[in-house]
Tab-separated table of C-alpha atoms in Angstrom:
chain	number	residue	atom	x	y	z
A	935	MET	CA	-14.267	7.125	22.217
A	936	SER	CA	-14.245	5.037	19.047
A	937	HIS	CA	-12.638	1.616	18.925
A	938	ALA	CA	-10.939	-0.263	16.124
A	939	ARG	CA	-13.137	-2.767	14.310
A	940	VAL	CA	-12.180	-6.242	13.216
A	941	ALA	CA	-14.004	-9.220	11.659
A	942	LEU	CA	-14.165	-12.175	14.066
A	943	ALA	CA	-16.437	-15.137	14.754
A	944	CYS	CA	-18.714	-14.600	17.769
A	945	PRO	CA	-19.101	-17.660	20.059
A	946	SER	CA	-22.560	-16.407	21.106
A	947	CYS	CA	-24.370	-15.549	17.899
A	948	SER	CA	-22.108	-16.427	14.960
A	949	PRO	CA	-19.497	-19.124	15.668
A	950	ASP	CA	-19.039	-20.029	12.000
A	951	GLU	CA	-19.168	-16.654	10.242
A	952	PRO	CA	-17.223	-13.487	11.150
A	953	THR	CA	-19.107	-10.422	12.375
A	954	ALA	CA	-17.899	-6.888	13.055
A	955	HIS	CA	-16.366	-6.592	16.528
A	956	GLU	CA	-15.158	-3.585	18.486
A	957	VAL	CA	-11.721	-3.921	20.035
A	958	LEU	CA	-12.211	-2.822	23.655
A	959	LYS	CA	-8.708	-3.627	24.878
A	960	GLU	CA	-5.693	-4.444	22.772
A	961	ALA	CA	-3.709	-7.321	24.217
A	962	ASP	CA	-3.005	-10.931	23.368
A	963	PRO	CA	-5.708	-12.076	23.496
A	964	ALA	CA	-7.670	-8.839	22.951
A	965	THR	CA	-11.020	-8.022	24.583
A	966	VAL	CA	-13.659	-7.578	21.870
A	967	ARG	CA	-17.401	-6.953	21.669
A	968	CYS	CA	-19.640	-8.370	18.947
A	969	GLY	CA	-21.444	-5.685	16.988
A	970	GLU	CA	-24.406	-8.005	16.377
A	971	CYS	CA	-25.268	-9.272	19.867
A	972	GLY	CA	-23.001	-7.272	22.184
A	973	HIS	CA	-21.251	-10.365	23.559
A	974	VAL	CA	-17.841	-9.525	25.075
A	975	HIS	CA	-15.100	-12.131	24.759
A	976	LYS	CA	-11.355	-12.514	24.350
A	977	GLU	CA	-9.834	-13.378	20.987
A	978	SER	CA	-6.421	-13.286	19.340
A	979	LEU	CA	-6.559	-10.641	16.610
A	980	PRO	CA	-5.576	-11.597	13.034
A	981	GLU	CA	-2.032	-10.596	12.133
A	982	ASP	CA	-1.384	-7.702	9.797
A	983	GLU	CA	-1.078	-8.976	6.214
A	984	THR	CA	1.600	-6.389	5.384
A	985	ILE	CA	5.175	-7.645	5.061
A	986	GLU	CA	8.465	-5.763	4.710
A	987	ARG	CA	11.293	-6.297	2.291
A	988	ARG	CA	14.651	-4.614	1.663
A	989	VAL	CA	14.860	-2.029	-1.121
A	990	VAL	CA	18.179	-0.657	-2.391
A	991	VAL	CA	17.811	2.735	-4.078
A	992	SER	CA	20.397	4.134	-6.488
A	993	GLN	CA	20.319	7.930	-6.799
A	994	SER	CA	22.827	10.223	-8.508
A	995	GLY	CA	25.656	7.696	-8.231
A	996	ASP	CA	25.003	6.898	-4.562
A	997	SER	CA	22.802	4.214	-3.039
A	998	PHE	CA	21.016	3.563	0.231
A	999	SER	CA	18.941	0.762	1.753
A	1000	ALA	CA	15.349	1.072	3.017
A	1001	ARG	CA	12.452	-1.148	4.131
A	1002	HIS	CA	9.239	-1.194	2.073
A	1003	GLY	CA	5.954	-2.608	3.355
A	1004	GLY	CA	3.368	-4.179	1.085
A	1005	ASP	CA	0.877	-6.931	0.315
A	1006	PRO	CA	2.541	-10.387	0.143
A	1007	ASP	CA	0.672	-11.131	-3.107
A	1008	GLU	CA	1.614	-7.865	-4.848
A	1009	GLN	CA	3.533	-8.535	-8.052
A	1010	PHE	CA	6.775	-6.710	-8.882
A	1011	GLU	CA	8.644	-6.825	-12.173
A	1012	VAL	CA	11.772	-5.255	-13.626
A	1013	GLY	CA	10.966	-1.843	-15.111
A	1014	GLN	CA	7.959	-1.266	-12.847
A	1015	GLU	CA	7.730	2.008	-10.915
A	1016	PHE	CA	6.299	2.367	-7.416
A	1017	LEU	CA	6.225	4.839	-4.540
A	1018	LEU	CA	8.742	3.882	-1.869
A	1019	ASP	CA	7.190	4.947	1.440
A	1020	ALA	CA	9.832	4.344	4.094
A	1021	PRO	CA	11.335	6.235	7.061
A	1022	GLU	CA	14.453	6.762	4.965
A	1023	ALA	CA	12.687	8.289	1.968
A	1024	LEU	CA	9.428	8.974	0.150
A	1025	MET	CA	10.170	8.813	-3.558
A	1026	GLN	CA	9.219	7.317	-6.900
A	1027	VAL	CA	11.572	4.471	-7.838
A	1028	ARG	CA	11.927	2.027	-10.739
A	1029	VAL	CA	12.783	-1.657	-10.248
A	1030	THR	CA	16.067	-2.508	-11.963
A	1031	SER	CA	16.570	-6.012	-10.522
A	1032	ILE	CA	14.693	-8.472	-8.292
A	1033	GLU	CA	16.545	-10.775	-5.928
A	1034	THR	CA	14.726	-13.848	-4.551
A	1035	ASP	CA	15.988	-16.797	-2.485
A	1036	GLU	CA	16.345	-18.669	-5.792
A	1037	GLY	CA	18.388	-15.932	-7.486
A	1038	ARG	CA	17.560	-13.049	-9.827
A	1039	ALA	CA	14.106	-12.869	-11.398
A	1040	GLU	CA	12.306	-10.684	-13.934
A	1041	ALA	CA	9.119	-10.774	-11.829
A	1042	ALA	CA	8.067	-12.081	-8.414
A	1043	ALA	CA	5.393	-11.837	-5.737
A	1044	PHE	CA	6.432	-9.505	-2.915
A	1045	GLU	CA	6.545	-12.372	-0.395
A	1046	ASP	CA	9.151	-14.145	-2.563
A	1047	VAL	CA	11.369	-11.057	-2.816
A	1048	GLU	CA	14.542	-10.769	-0.747
A	1049	THR	CA	15.741	-7.441	-2.174
A	1050	LEU	CA	14.350	-5.014	-4.749
A	1051	TRP	CA	17.131	-3.117	-6.525
A	1052	THR	CA	15.784	0.219	-7.752
A	1053	ARG	CA	16.699	3.616	-9.166
A	1054	ALA	CA	15.132	6.893	-8.070
A	1055	VAL	CA	13.089	8.462	-10.882
A	1056	GLY	CA	11.344	11.362	-9.108
A	1057	ASN	CA	14.217	13.821	-9.419
A	1058	VAL	CA	17.136	12.515	-11.425
A	1059	THR	CA	20.584	13.513	-12.648
A	1060	VAL	CA	20.933	13.805	-16.423
A	1061	ASN	CA	24.516	13.699	-17.712
A	1062	VAL	CA	24.969	16.017	-20.710
A	1063	THR	CA	28.057	16.164	-22.911
A	1064	VAL	CA	28.111	19.703	-24.323
A	1065	ASN	CA	30.159	20.301	-27.459
A	1066	PRO	CA	31.199	23.845	-28.481
A	1067	LYS	CA	29.745	25.308	-31.652
A	1068	ASP	CA	33.110	25.559	-33.375
A	1069	GLY	CA	33.928	21.910	-32.743
A	1070	LYS	CA	37.000	22.346	-30.545
A	1071	ARG	CA	37.201	18.992	-28.785
A	1072	GLU	CA	39.274	20.346	-25.885
A	1073	GLU	CA	36.371	22.550	-24.882
A	1074	THR	CA	33.821	19.722	-24.733
A	1075	ARG	CA	32.500	19.520	-21.185
A	1076	SER	CA	30.191	17.377	-19.097
A	1077	VAL	CA	27.238	18.853	-17.207
A	1078	ALA	CA	25.160	17.064	-14.547
A	1079	LEU	CA	21.610	18.473	-14.484
A	1080	GLN	CA	19.161	17.867	-11.617
A	1081	VAL	CA	15.682	17.706	-13.192
A	1082	PRO	CA	12.287	16.034	-12.593
A	1083	GLY	CA	12.206	12.453	-13.852
A	1084	ASP	CA	9.316	13.231	-16.231
A	1085	GLU	CA	11.150	16.132	-17.911
A	1086	GLN	CA	11.333	15.505	-21.663
A	1087	PHE	CA	14.427	15.961	-23.808
A	1088	MET	CA	13.925	16.233	-27.585
A	1089	ILE	CA	16.495	16.199	-30.362
A	1090	ASP	CA	17.065	19.617	-32.043
A	1091	GLU	CA	15.287	21.339	-29.146
A	1092	THR	CA	17.177	24.216	-27.491
A	1093	VAL	CA	16.807	24.296	-23.712
A	1094	GLU	CA	18.049	26.459	-20.845
A	1095	TYR	CA	18.915	25.314	-17.321
A	1096	GLY	CA	20.338	28.113	-15.182
A	1097	ASP	CA	23.519	29.290	-16.907
A	1098	GLU	CA	23.377	26.454	-19.412
A	1099	LYS	CA	21.857	26.791	-22.882
A	1100	PHE	CA	22.264	24.014	-25.431
A	1101	THR	CA	20.592	22.188	-28.323
A	1102	VAL	CA	20.108	18.441	-27.953
A	1103	THR	CA	21.822	16.557	-30.814
A	1104	SER	CA	21.486	12.915	-29.642
A	1105	PHE	CA	20.891	10.810	-26.550
A	1106	VAL	CA	21.399	7.286	-25.206
A	1107	VAL	CA	18.649	5.584	-23.179
A	1108	ARG	CA	19.038	3.074	-20.346
A	1109	ASP	CA	18.703	-0.658	-20.903
A	1110	GLY	CA	15.496	-2.599	-20.300
A	1111	ILE	CA	12.887	0.097	-20.962
A	1112	ASP	CA	10.132	-1.206	-23.236
A	1113	ARG	CA	9.054	2.144	-24.668
A	1114	TYR	CA	12.306	2.497	-26.652
A	1115	ASP	CA	13.238	0.301	-29.617
A	1116	ARG	CA	16.957	1.146	-29.682
A	1117	GLU	CA	19.709	2.527	-27.469
A	1118	GLN	CA	20.775	5.715	-29.266
A	1119	TYR	CA	18.601	8.364	-30.929
A	1120	HIS	CA	19.691	11.210	-33.211
A	1121	TYR	CA	16.747	12.186	-35.453
A	1122	THR	CA	14.831	15.450	-35.138
A	1123	GLY	CA	11.785	14.982	-32.915
A	1124	ASP	CA	13.095	11.875	-31.116
A	1125	ALA	CA	12.350	12.375	-27.424
A	1126	ALA	CA	12.882	10.644	-24.078
A	1127	LEU	CA	12.130	11.281	-20.426
A	1128	ALA	CA	14.953	12.340	-18.116
A	1129	LYS	CA	14.526	9.244	-15.933
A	1130	ASP	CA	15.162	7.024	-18.990
A	1131	LEU	CA	18.337	8.749	-20.181
A	1132	LYS	CA	21.865	7.427	-19.790
A	1133	ARG	CA	23.507	10.409	-21.497
A	1134	VAL	CA	22.551	13.423	-23.623
A	1135	TYR	CA	24.800	14.960	-26.274
A	1136	ALA	CA	24.299	18.626	-27.105
A	1137	ARG	CA	25.661	21.684	-28.920
A	1138	ASP	CA	26.544	24.698	-26.800
A	1139	GLU	CA	24.305	27.726	-27.396
A	1140	LYS	CA	25.724	30.040	-24.711
A	1141	THR	CA	26.430	33.542	-25.990
A	1142	THR	CA	29.778	33.789	-24.172
A	1143	ALA	CA	32.546	31.318	-24.906
A	1144	TRP	CA	33.192	28.852	-22.118
A	1145	SER	CA	36.685	28.670	-20.707
A	1146	ALA	CA	38.385	26.359	-18.254
A	1147	TRP	CA	40.512	29.253	-16.915
């Protein structure tokens, strides 16, 4: 049977420098055996360095709260993406706001964080305003697409999602994303990832006319 190993000072052979010890019995204090000289003694084990903080995740208009564990010294900043590994969810999220005991911050060490406000970017909802080819405003409709966050949308590109077929004419990106130099794009070849989009505007390319009746 293998035992957990931990670095501890040995009172017999190495009182000043840690050596590898086997944990024979977990308790407080634990029973350990020095890997260098075999001396068995009782020691309090070092505490786990991992800490937990609250993470609020926004996803498709809803939100939920989870606990995320990490290194106290790990740095977080607005716009950063990380994998939330919690009982509530395992998903890629992007930091939208950082709350510390001194207020909101653009960046902070994990130990100084009270709450990380995030948005799910693994699978996201893209809101598309689809305009009919003939320009009848009363037939403009809104479509909510569920797509991978890394899906790319490009202006003048015709795409199909299930029963939907449309050509992208313009899009608006979310605030605070460094890779974009403006909010709205409408030139041929302009492209953005689904997770970065606030809204897409498109021209209907369906072969049958859409009707509300």
